Each structure stands twice: as C-alpha cells, then as structure tokens.
Amino acid sequence: MIACIFITVGFKGGAQIGNAFGQYALYSCAFMTSLLNKLVQGGWVPFAISAIFIIITLTWTFGRSKKAQYEATWVVDHNKFEKLVTSTTRVPGICFFCTDLINGVPPIVCHYAELIGSIRKVTVFVTVRTLPVRSVLPSERFNIGKLGPTGVYRCLVQFGYMDIHTMEGDEFTRSVVTAFIDAAENQEEKEMLNAAVLDGVVFVLGRVILKMTEKHRCIKKFLINNLYRFLQKNFRSNVATLKIPPRKQLQVGMLYEI
C-alpha cells in the first residue's frame, strides 16, 4: 500500500503510471503463468473473473465504436440541416439537445424534428465530457460556438474528474446562456437569448438503440443486440450528472441498424 502511494504521488498522472507499469510486464506475465499448473485446484477462478470483465469491456468498446461509426456516416449535412431549420416551425423557448457527437449534427436530430414537427427558436447541442485532468477552470468550462442557422449553437461542457457537477437545472441554463450572451454579435441576438429562457427550457435526451442486421455473424449480433444493449440500459450517461429536473426532460429514441 505504501509503495502504491509513493508511486502515485511520484508520477502524478494516469498516463505516466501506465508507462511505468510497462516495466512490470515481465513480472506480471511470470505471475500469471505460474497459475497455469493450478487451474484444476482453483487457479481457474482469477482467469474466469478476468474473462468476464474482458468480455464486458470489449463489448462496450465495440458497441461505442459502431455507434460512432454510424453517426459519422449518417451525420446531417450542413446544407440539409439549414434547410431543416428554415423549413420547420420555430416555437418560443430554448432546447438543450444532449448528444455525444462533438462535431456535426447527429442523425437523431432529424428524427426528433420529424416527430415533434417544430424546433425551438434557440437550440443548443450540448456534449458533456470528463477530461483526464483533476479540475477544469470555470473560464474553460464551456466551449461554445454557432452552427450556422440563426439561434442554433453548440456547447461543449468540460469537467475534471475531481470537479463536482453542481449545475442543477436553472443554474446550468443560466450559465450556458450567459456564455452565449457574452459572445453575442449584436443586441438583437442578446434579446433573443434572454427571451428564449423566459419562454421555457426543455432538455432533449437522445436514446440510441443499436441493432445488428442479419448479414453479420451470430457472435457480433449477440454482443450488440443483447449484451451491449443490456450495458447501455444500465449505463449512467454524463448528462445524468447534471441532475436535470425530470419535468424538463424529453427522451427521443432512435434505432441504429448497423
């Protein structure tokens, strides 16, 4: 325990500790192979436990990569998105659309617009990220920008792993809108943002379901359609840490056939 504490304090970071651990690879392999002649007597237990966690980890990584690949392939074209915004009814208020996609507009947005039949006058695509640093400065908490059409923005919310996510409900809305107002180009845009907050706020949470088609092998279909879906249902998203009031949430589901 004392040795672990000194190593952690000395290297001061996960990446450095990971690099240092590579020096112990030979020792770890020797320890692992020493169990091979004791599999029958009970040495199979650590192997079985490791196998379970490896399967879970690889399944989650495989599913996330397939989801990212699908969204990158079917990302909404900029011209198509502008046409969607201009041709859809704009209703008063502000909508925070929570998504994992940092660049571009995810396909679930078109699905949402078709289901609801309207888009809020101020629509913000929000992505929450926990960075591999201890803390993020308040001035660097929000990375904001415009997406082209009037009233459409993007906001990347960044936390360190030791930061406390205290942006509950109105506080989160007020902080994000203040950042947009400070970066507004004219008084008309500032008035639009202030009016949108008074007209009502809604948080749209996209719920994506992956489904492997019949053209894939049975093992891959089982991993995605069963195991990954089970993990996904029990996974607590980054957005959940913001403690958004349930009465302001709207969940929109979409099936990704991969």
PDB file of C-alpha atoms in Angstrom:
ATOM      1  CA  MET A   1       0.000   0.000   0.000  1.00  0.00           C
ATOM      2  CA  ILE A   2       2.786   2.419   0.949  1.00  0.00           C
ATOM      3  CA  ALA A   3       4.641   1.606  -2.276  1.00  0.00           C
ATOM      4  CA  CYS A   4       1.486   2.292  -4.336  1.00  0.00           C
ATOM      5  CA  ILE A   5       1.005   5.653  -2.622  1.00  0.00           C
ATOM      6  CA  PHE A   6       4.619   6.699  -3.329  1.00  0.00           C
ATOM      7  CA  ILE A   7       4.341   5.612  -6.980  1.00  0.00           C
ATOM      8  CA  THR A   8       1.098   7.543  -7.467  1.00  0.00           C
ATOM      9  CA  VAL A   9       2.480  10.694  -5.847  1.00  0.00           C
ATOM     10  CA  GLY A  10       5.751  10.402  -7.728  1.00  0.00           C
ATOM     11  CA  PHE A  11       4.308  10.025 -11.237  1.00  0.00           C
ATOM     12  CA  LYS A  12       1.358  12.430 -10.670  1.00  0.00           C
ATOM     13  CA  GLY A  13      -0.740  11.165 -13.570  1.00  0.00           C
ATOM     14  CA  GLY A  14      -2.515   8.202 -15.100  1.00  0.00           C
ATOM     15  CA  ALA A  15      -0.521   8.246 -18.340  1.00  0.00           C
ATOM     16  CA  GLN A  16       2.823   8.292 -16.527  1.00  0.00           C
ATOM     17  CA  ILE A  17       1.752   5.452 -14.239  1.00  0.00           C
ATOM     18  CA  GLY A  18       0.616   3.468 -17.273  1.00  0.00           C
ATOM     19  CA  ASN A  19       4.009   3.924 -18.905  1.00  0.00           C
ATOM     20  CA  ALA A  20       5.763   2.881 -15.717  1.00  0.00           C
ATOM     21  CA  PHE A  21       3.611  -0.218 -15.427  1.00  0.00           C
ATOM     22  CA  GLY A  22       5.105  -1.463 -18.717  1.00  0.00           C
ATOM     23  CA  GLN A  23       8.369  -2.130 -16.801  1.00  0.00           C
ATOM     24  CA  TYR A  24       6.479  -4.745 -14.744  1.00  0.00           C
ATOM     25  CA  ALA A  25       5.059  -6.632 -17.747  1.00  0.00           C
ATOM     26  CA  LEU A  26       7.581  -9.464 -17.459  1.00  0.00           C
ATOM     27  CA  TYR A  27       6.880  -9.858 -13.749  1.00  0.00           C
ATOM     28  CA  SER A  28       3.106  -9.876 -14.345  1.00  0.00           C
ATOM     29  CA  CYS A  29       3.397 -12.492 -17.096  1.00  0.00           C
ATOM     30  CA  ALA A  30       5.514 -14.690 -14.869  1.00  0.00           C
ATOM     31  CA  PHE A  31       2.970 -14.418 -12.078  1.00  0.00           C
ATOM     32  CA  MET A  32       0.109 -15.265 -14.450  1.00  0.00           C
ATOM     33  CA  THR A  33       1.819 -18.305 -15.985  1.00  0.00           C
ATOM     34  CA  SER A  34       2.574 -19.650 -12.511  1.00  0.00           C
ATOM     35  CA  LEU A  35      -1.149 -20.294 -12.127  1.00  0.00           C
ATOM     36  CA  LEU A  36      -1.395 -22.483 -15.220  1.00  0.00           C
ATOM     37  CA  ASN A  37      -0.376 -25.647 -13.391  1.00  0.00           C
ATOM     38  CA  LYS A  38      -3.004 -24.961 -10.711  1.00  0.00           C
ATOM     39  CA  LEU A  39      -6.061 -24.481 -12.906  1.00  0.00           C
ATOM     40  CA  VAL A  40      -7.730 -27.646 -11.639  1.00  0.00           C
ATOM     41  CA  GLN A  41      -7.063 -26.829  -7.967  1.00  0.00           C
ATOM     42  CA  GLY A  42      -8.772 -23.417  -8.237  1.00  0.00           C
ATOM     43  CA  GLY A  43      -6.464 -21.341 -10.403  1.00  0.00           C
ATOM     44  CA  TRP A  44      -9.299 -21.021 -12.938  1.00  0.00           C
ATOM     45  CA  VAL A  45     -11.123 -18.528 -10.707  1.00  0.00           C
ATOM     46  CA  PRO A  46      -8.983 -15.428 -11.489  1.00  0.00           C
ATOM     47  CA  PHE A  47      -8.967 -16.403 -15.174  1.00  0.00           C
ATOM     48  CA  ALA A  48     -12.755 -16.683 -15.200  1.00  0.00           C
ATOM     49  CA  ILE A  49     -13.186 -13.341 -13.436  1.00  0.00           C
ATOM     50  CA  SER A  50     -10.741 -11.680 -15.838  1.00  0.00           C
ATOM     51  CA  ALA A  51     -12.540 -13.199 -18.829  1.00  0.00           C
ATOM     52  CA  ILE A  52     -15.878 -11.784 -17.681  1.00  0.00           C
ATOM     53  CA  PHE A  53     -14.501  -8.272 -17.329  1.00  0.00           C
ATOM     54  CA  ILE A  54     -12.626  -8.531 -20.637  1.00  0.00           C
ATOM     55  CA  ILE A  55     -15.822  -9.545 -22.453  1.00  0.00           C
ATOM     56  CA  ILE A  56     -17.743  -6.658 -20.884  1.00  0.00           C
ATOM     57  CA  THR A  57     -15.010  -4.150 -21.718  1.00  0.00           C
ATOM     58  CA  LEU A  58     -14.563  -5.320 -25.314  1.00  0.00           C
ATOM     59  CA  THR A  59     -18.323  -5.414 -25.889  1.00  0.00           C
ATOM     60  CA  TRP A  60     -18.731  -1.864 -24.623  1.00  0.00           C
ATOM     61  CA  THR A  61     -15.804  -0.632 -26.726  1.00  0.00           C
ATOM     62  CA  PHE A  62     -17.095  -2.465 -29.812  1.00  0.00           C
ATOM     63  CA  GLY A  63     -20.605  -1.066 -29.383  1.00  0.00           C
ATOM     64  CA  ARG A  64     -19.402   2.501 -28.840  1.00  0.00           C
ATOM     65  CA  SER A  65     -17.192   2.311 -31.917  1.00  0.00           C
ATOM     66  CA  LYS A  66     -20.118   1.059 -34.026  1.00  0.00           C
ATOM     67  CA  LYS A  67     -22.333   3.854 -32.727  1.00  0.00           C
ATOM     68  CA  ALA A  68     -19.672   6.466 -33.522  1.00  0.00           C
ATOM     69  CA  GLN A  69     -19.141   4.930 -36.967  1.00  0.00           C
ATOM     70  CA  TYR A  70     -22.865   5.070 -37.727  1.00  0.00           C
ATOM     71  CA  GLU A  71     -23.168   8.712 -36.649  1.00  0.00           C
ATOM     72  CA  ALA A  72     -20.081   9.674 -38.647  1.00  0.00           C
ATOM     73  CA  THR A  73     -21.561   8.003 -41.739  1.00  0.00           C
ATOM     74  CA  TRP A  74     -25.061   9.457 -41.345  1.00  0.00           C
ATOM     75  CA  VAL A  75     -24.122  12.839 -39.890  1.00  0.00           C
ATOM     76  CA  VAL A  76     -26.531  15.525 -41.083  1.00  0.00           C
ATOM     77  CA  ASP A  77     -25.129  17.570 -43.965  1.00  0.00           C
ATOM     78  CA  HIS A  78     -24.723  21.282 -43.224  1.00  0.00           C
ATOM     79  CA  ASN A  79     -26.960  22.359 -46.134  1.00  0.00           C
ATOM     80  CA  LYS A  80     -29.580  19.757 -45.206  1.00  0.00           C
ATOM     81  CA  PHE A  81     -29.565  20.963 -41.607  1.00  0.00           C
ATOM     82  CA  GLU A  82     -30.010  24.600 -42.652  1.00  0.00           C
ATOM     83  CA  LYS A  83     -32.920  23.582 -44.872  1.00  0.00           C
ATOM     84  CA  LEU A  84     -34.431  21.614 -41.988  1.00  0.00           C
ATOM     85  CA  VAL A  85     -34.201  24.590 -39.627  1.00  0.00           C
ATOM     86  CA  THR A  86     -35.622  27.098 -42.111  1.00  0.00           C
ATOM     87  CA  SER A  87     -38.490  24.832 -43.218  1.00  0.00           C
ATOM     88  CA  THR A  88     -39.531  23.744 -39.702  1.00  0.00           C
ATOM     89  CA  THR A  89     -41.739  25.781 -37.404  1.00  0.00           C
ATOM     90  CA  ARG A  90     -39.724  27.676 -34.784  1.00  0.00           C
ATOM     91  CA  VAL A  91     -41.503  27.829 -31.435  1.00  0.00           C
ATOM     92  CA  PRO A  92     -40.578  30.057 -28.465  1.00  0.00           C
ATOM     93  CA  GLY A  93     -38.142  28.796 -25.852  1.00  0.00           C
ATOM     94  CA  ILE A  94     -34.760  27.147 -25.638  1.00  0.00           C
ATOM     95  CA  CYS A  95     -33.921  23.488 -26.240  1.00  0.00           C
ATOM     96  CA  PHE A  96     -30.762  21.802 -24.998  1.00  0.00           C
ATOM     97  CA  PHE A  97     -30.199  18.769 -27.207  1.00  0.00           C
ATOM     98  CA  CYS A  98     -27.804  16.432 -25.416  1.00  0.00           C
ATOM     99  CA  THR A  99     -25.575  14.377 -27.690  1.00  0.00           C
ATOM    100  CA  ASP A 100     -22.244  12.517 -27.605  1.00  0.00           C
ATOM    101  CA  LEU A 101     -21.257  13.871 -31.019  1.00  0.00           C
ATOM    102  CA  ILE A 102     -18.839  16.780 -30.695  1.00  0.00           C
ATOM    103  CA  ASN A 103     -18.553  17.693 -34.381  1.00  0.00           C
ATOM    104  CA  GLY A 104     -21.551  17.824 -36.681  1.00  0.00           C
ATOM    105  CA  VAL A 105     -25.252  17.198 -36.172  1.00  0.00           C
ATOM    106  CA  PRO A 106     -26.307  13.648 -35.228  1.00  0.00           C
ATOM    107  CA  PRO A 107     -28.990  11.883 -37.323  1.00  0.00           C
ATOM    108  CA  ILE A 108     -31.332  11.682 -34.351  1.00  0.00           C
ATOM    109  CA  VAL A 109     -31.934  15.445 -34.711  1.00  0.00           C
ATOM    110  CA  CYS A 110     -33.822  14.940 -37.994  1.00  0.00           C
ATOM    111  CA  HIS A 111     -35.747  12.133 -36.319  1.00  0.00           C
ATOM    112  CA  TYR A 112     -36.661  14.496 -33.478  1.00  0.00           C
ATOM    113  CA  ALA A 113     -37.781  17.282 -35.863  1.00  0.00           C
ATOM    114  CA  GLU A 114     -39.995  14.853 -37.787  1.00  0.00           C
ATOM    115  CA  LEU A 115     -41.616  13.551 -34.591  1.00  0.00           C
ATOM    116  CA  ILE A 116     -42.181  16.927 -32.902  1.00  0.00           C
ATOM    117  CA  GLY A 117     -42.783  18.962 -36.054  1.00  0.00           C
ATOM    118  CA  SER A 118     -41.018  22.029 -34.674  1.00  0.00           C
ATOM    119  CA  ILE A 119     -37.713  23.364 -33.350  1.00  0.00           C
ATOM    120  CA  ARG A 120     -37.188  25.871 -30.549  1.00  0.00           C
ATOM    121  CA  LYS A 121     -36.038  29.357 -31.540  1.00  0.00           C
ATOM    122  CA  VAL A 122     -32.844  28.720 -29.585  1.00  0.00           C
ATOM    123  CA  THR A 123     -31.451  25.198 -29.949  1.00  0.00           C
ATOM    124  CA  VAL A 124     -28.185  24.226 -28.261  1.00  0.00           C
ATOM    125  CA  PHE A 125     -26.385  20.948 -28.891  1.00  0.00           C
ATOM    126  CA  VAL A 126     -24.747  20.028 -25.586  1.00  0.00           C
ATOM    127  CA  THR A 127     -21.957  17.485 -25.125  1.00  0.00           C
ATOM    128  CA  VAL A 128     -20.614  16.716 -21.648  1.00  0.00           C
ATOM    129  CA  ARG A 129     -17.038  15.487 -21.329  1.00  0.00           C
ATOM    130  CA  THR A 130     -14.984  14.450 -18.297  1.00  0.00           C
ATOM    131  CA  LEU A 131     -11.345  15.207 -19.065  1.00  0.00           C
ATOM    132  CA  PRO A 132      -8.337  13.276 -17.693  1.00  0.00           C
ATOM    133  CA  VAL A 133      -7.332  16.249 -15.528  1.00  0.00           C
ATOM    134  CA  ARG A 134      -8.036  16.969 -11.881  1.00  0.00           C
ATOM    135  CA  SER A 135     -10.069  20.128 -12.438  1.00  0.00           C
ATOM    136  CA  VAL A 136     -11.189  22.457 -15.230  1.00  0.00           C
ATOM    137  CA  LEU A 137     -11.082  26.212 -14.690  1.00  0.00           C
ATOM    138  CA  PRO A 138     -14.503  27.938 -14.676  1.00  0.00           C
ATOM    139  CA  SER A 139     -13.375  30.075 -17.615  1.00  0.00           C
ATOM    140  CA  GLU A 140     -12.732  26.894 -19.616  1.00  0.00           C
ATOM    141  CA  ARG A 141     -15.901  25.082 -18.543  1.00  0.00           C
ATOM    142  CA  PHE A 142     -17.852  25.955 -21.693  1.00  0.00           C
ATOM    143  CA  ASN A 143     -16.582  25.744 -25.250  1.00  0.00           C
ATOM    144  CA  ILE A 144     -19.275  27.409 -27.337  1.00  0.00           C
ATOM    145  CA  GLY A 145     -19.881  28.189 -30.979  1.00  0.00           C
ATOM    146  CA  LYS A 146     -22.542  28.731 -33.641  1.00  0.00           C
ATOM    147  CA  LEU A 147     -23.724  26.118 -36.114  1.00  0.00           C
ATOM    148  CA  GLY A 148     -24.841  28.456 -38.896  1.00  0.00           C
ATOM    149  CA  PRO A 149     -28.630  28.883 -38.739  1.00  0.00           C
ATOM    150  CA  THR A 150     -29.936  31.693 -36.536  1.00  0.00           C
ATOM    151  CA  GLY A 151     -30.460  30.570 -32.966  1.00  0.00           C
ATOM    152  CA  VAL A 152     -28.567  27.272 -33.271  1.00  0.00           C
ATOM    153  CA  TYR A 153     -25.480  26.801 -31.108  1.00  0.00           C
ATOM    154  CA  ARG A 154     -23.076  24.184 -29.842  1.00  0.00           C
ATOM    155  CA  CYS A 155     -21.769  23.883 -26.279  1.00  0.00           C
ATOM    156  CA  LEU A 156     -19.092  21.507 -25.012  1.00  0.00           C
ATOM    157  CA  VAL A 157     -19.262  21.248 -21.204  1.00  0.00           C
ATOM    158  CA  GLN A 158     -15.963  20.112 -19.681  1.00  0.00           C
ATOM    159  CA  PHE A 159     -15.299  18.736 -16.207  1.00  0.00           C
ATOM    160  CA  GLY A 160     -12.235  17.329 -14.494  1.00  0.00           C
ATOM    161  CA  TYR A 161     -12.506  14.024 -12.686  1.00  0.00           C
ATOM    162  CA  MET A 162     -12.420  15.806  -9.285  1.00  0.00           C
ATOM    163  CA  ASP A 163     -14.901  18.534 -10.237  1.00  0.00           C
ATOM    164  CA  ILE A 164     -18.319  18.499  -8.613  1.00  0.00           C
ATOM    165  CA  HIS A 165     -21.126  18.679 -11.152  1.00  0.00           C
ATOM    166  CA  THR A 166     -23.241  21.314  -9.450  1.00  0.00           C
ATOM    167  CA  MET A 167     -25.107  22.668 -12.471  1.00  0.00           C
ATOM    168  CA  GLU A 168     -28.599  21.682 -11.461  1.00  0.00           C
ATOM    169  CA  GLY A 169     -31.479  22.831 -13.660  1.00  0.00           C
ATOM    170  CA  ASP A 170     -31.745  26.640 -13.777  1.00  0.00           C
ATOM    171  CA  GLU A 171     -28.110  27.142 -12.801  1.00  0.00           C
ATOM    172  CA  PHE A 172     -26.917  25.170 -15.823  1.00  0.00           C
ATOM    173  CA  THR A 173     -29.261  27.085 -18.152  1.00  0.00           C
ATOM    174  CA  ARG A 174     -28.236  30.443 -16.741  1.00  0.00           C
ATOM    175  CA  SER A 175     -24.521  29.631 -17.045  1.00  0.00           C
ATOM    176  CA  VAL A 176     -24.753  28.476 -20.673  1.00  0.00           C
ATOM    177  CA  VAL A 177     -26.983  31.335 -21.809  1.00  0.00           C
ATOM    178  CA  THR A 178     -24.701  33.865 -20.104  1.00  0.00           C
ATOM    179  CA  ALA A 179     -21.761  32.468 -22.083  1.00  0.00           C
ATOM    180  CA  PHE A 180     -23.724  32.875 -25.329  1.00  0.00           C
ATOM    181  CA  ILE A 181     -24.808  36.404 -24.427  1.00  0.00           C
ATOM    182  CA  ASP A 182     -21.197  37.408 -23.722  1.00  0.00           C
ATOM    183  CA  ALA A 183     -20.227  36.134 -27.192  1.00  0.00           C
ATOM    184  CA  ALA A 184     -23.285  37.615 -28.976  1.00  0.00           C
ATOM    185  CA  GLU A 185     -22.584  39.728 -32.046  1.00  0.00           C
ATOM    186  CA  ASN A 186     -25.406  42.246 -31.592  1.00  0.00           C
ATOM    187  CA  GLN A 187     -28.144  43.417 -29.231  1.00  0.00           C
ATOM    188  CA  GLU A 188     -30.838  41.573 -31.181  1.00  0.00           C
ATOM    189  CA  GLU A 189     -29.138  38.234 -30.517  1.00  0.00           C
ATOM    190  CA  LYS A 190     -28.865  39.034 -26.801  1.00  0.00           C
ATOM    191  CA  GLU A 191     -32.571  39.853 -26.617  1.00  0.00           C
ATOM    192  CA  MET A 192     -33.412  36.611 -28.425  1.00  0.00           C
ATOM    193  CA  LEU A 193     -31.437  34.569 -25.887  1.00  0.00           C
ATOM    194  CA  ASN A 194     -32.973  36.315 -22.872  1.00  0.00           C
ATOM    195  CA  ALA A 195     -36.484  35.910 -24.270  1.00  0.00           C
ATOM    196  CA  ALA A 196     -35.909  32.206 -25.005  1.00  0.00           C
ATOM    197  CA  VAL A 197     -35.105  31.477 -21.358  1.00  0.00           C
ATOM    198  CA  LEU A 198     -38.298  33.210 -20.199  1.00  0.00           C
ATOM    199  CA  ASP A 199     -40.385  31.274 -22.750  1.00  0.00           C
ATOM    200  CA  GLY A 200     -39.366  27.901 -21.319  1.00  0.00           C
ATOM    201  CA  VAL A 201     -36.499  25.403 -21.302  1.00  0.00           C
ATOM    202  CA  VAL A 202     -36.508  21.757 -22.340  1.00  0.00           C
ATOM    203  CA  PHE A 203     -33.698  19.171 -22.348  1.00  0.00           C
ATOM    204  CA  VAL A 204     -33.901  16.579 -25.118  1.00  0.00           C
ATOM    205  CA  LEU A 205     -32.031  13.358 -24.374  1.00  0.00           C
ATOM    206  CA  GLY A 206     -31.317  11.124 -27.342  1.00  0.00           C
ATOM    207  CA  ARG A 207     -31.628   7.397 -26.606  1.00  0.00           C
ATOM    208  CA  VAL A 208     -29.962   5.324 -29.317  1.00  0.00           C
ATOM    209  CA  ILE A 209     -30.577   1.593 -29.721  1.00  0.00           C
ATOM    210  CA  LEU A 210     -28.100  -0.419 -31.802  1.00  0.00           C
ATOM    211  CA  LYS A 211     -29.258  -3.413 -33.814  1.00  0.00           C
ATOM    212  CA  MET A 212     -27.059  -5.749 -35.825  1.00  0.00           C
ATOM    213  CA  THR A 213     -28.661  -6.862 -39.090  1.00  0.00           C
ATOM    214  CA  GLU A 214     -28.786 -10.447 -40.329  1.00  0.00           C
ATOM    215  CA  LYS A 215     -25.731 -10.005 -42.555  1.00  0.00           C
ATOM    216  CA  HIS A 216     -23.436 -10.111 -39.519  1.00  0.00           C
ATOM    217  CA  ARG A 217     -22.204 -13.159 -37.646  1.00  0.00           C
ATOM    218  CA  CYS A 218     -24.157 -14.567 -34.742  1.00  0.00           C
ATOM    219  CA  ILE A 219     -21.472 -13.664 -32.200  1.00  0.00           C
ATOM    220  CA  LYS A 220     -21.483  -9.984 -33.191  1.00  0.00           C
ATOM    221  CA  LYS A 221     -25.276  -9.901 -33.209  1.00  0.00           C
ATOM    222  CA  PHE A 222     -25.395 -11.388 -29.716  1.00  0.00           C
ATOM    223  CA  LEU A 223     -22.810  -8.926 -28.398  1.00  0.00           C
ATOM    224  CA  ILE A 224     -24.641  -5.867 -29.786  1.00  0.00           C
ATOM    225  CA  ASN A 225     -28.294  -6.920 -29.649  1.00  0.00           C
ATOM    226  CA  ASN A 226     -28.108  -8.477 -26.200  1.00  0.00           C
ATOM    227  CA  LEU A 227     -25.020  -7.765 -24.095  1.00  0.00           C
ATOM    228  CA  TYR A 228     -24.279  -4.219 -25.299  1.00  0.00           C
ATOM    229  CA  ARG A 229     -27.957  -3.274 -25.121  1.00  0.00           C
ATOM    230  CA  PHE A 230     -28.068  -4.553 -21.533  1.00  0.00           C
ATOM    231  CA  LEU A 231     -25.000  -2.489 -20.628  1.00  0.00           C
ATOM    232  CA  GLN A 232     -26.423   0.549 -22.379  1.00  0.00           C
ATOM    233  CA  LYS A 233     -29.692   0.378 -20.447  1.00  0.00           C
ATOM    234  CA  ASN A 234     -27.796   0.302 -17.152  1.00  0.00           C
ATOM    235  CA  PHE A 235     -25.215   2.919 -18.127  1.00  0.00           C
ATOM    236  CA  ARG A 236     -25.401   6.305 -16.406  1.00  0.00           C
ATOM    237  CA  SER A 237     -24.687   8.981 -19.000  1.00  0.00           C
ATOM    238  CA  ASN A 238     -22.614  12.104 -18.392  1.00  0.00           C
ATOM    239  CA  VAL A 239     -25.753  14.185 -18.768  1.00  0.00           C
ATOM    240  CA  ALA A 240     -27.310  12.410 -15.774  1.00  0.00           C
ATOM    241  CA  THR A 241     -24.714  14.023 -13.503  1.00  0.00           C
ATOM    242  CA  LEU A 242     -26.188  17.446 -14.284  1.00  0.00           C
ATOM    243  CA  LYS A 243     -29.324  16.482 -12.315  1.00  0.00           C
ATOM    244  CA  ILE A 244     -31.794  17.869 -14.842  1.00  0.00           C
ATOM    245  CA  PRO A 245     -35.329  18.120 -13.394  1.00  0.00           C
ATOM    246  CA  PRO A 246     -37.483  15.294 -14.830  1.00  0.00           C
ATOM    247  CA  ARG A 247     -40.298  17.706 -15.706  1.00  0.00           C
ATOM    248  CA  LYS A 248     -37.954  19.444 -18.165  1.00  0.00           C
ATOM    249  CA  GLN A 249     -36.725  16.274 -19.878  1.00  0.00           C
ATOM    250  CA  LEU A 250     -37.847  14.779 -23.158  1.00  0.00           C
ATOM    251  CA  GLN A 251     -36.348  11.483 -24.320  1.00  0.00           C
ATOM    252  CA  VAL A 252     -36.263  10.662 -28.015  1.00  0.00           C
ATOM    253  CA  GLY A 253     -35.316   7.154 -29.117  1.00  0.00           C
ATOM    254  CA  MET A 254     -33.910   6.053 -32.452  1.00  0.00           C
ATOM    255  CA  LEU A 255     -32.887   2.682 -33.844  1.00  0.00           C
ATOM    256  CA  TYR A 256     -29.452   2.438 -35.481  1.00  0.00           C
ATOM    257  CA  GLU A 257     -29.337  -0.572 -37.796  1.00  0.00           C
ATOM    258  CA  ILE A 258     -25.691  -1.393 -38.383  1.00  0.00           C
TER     259      ILE A 258
END
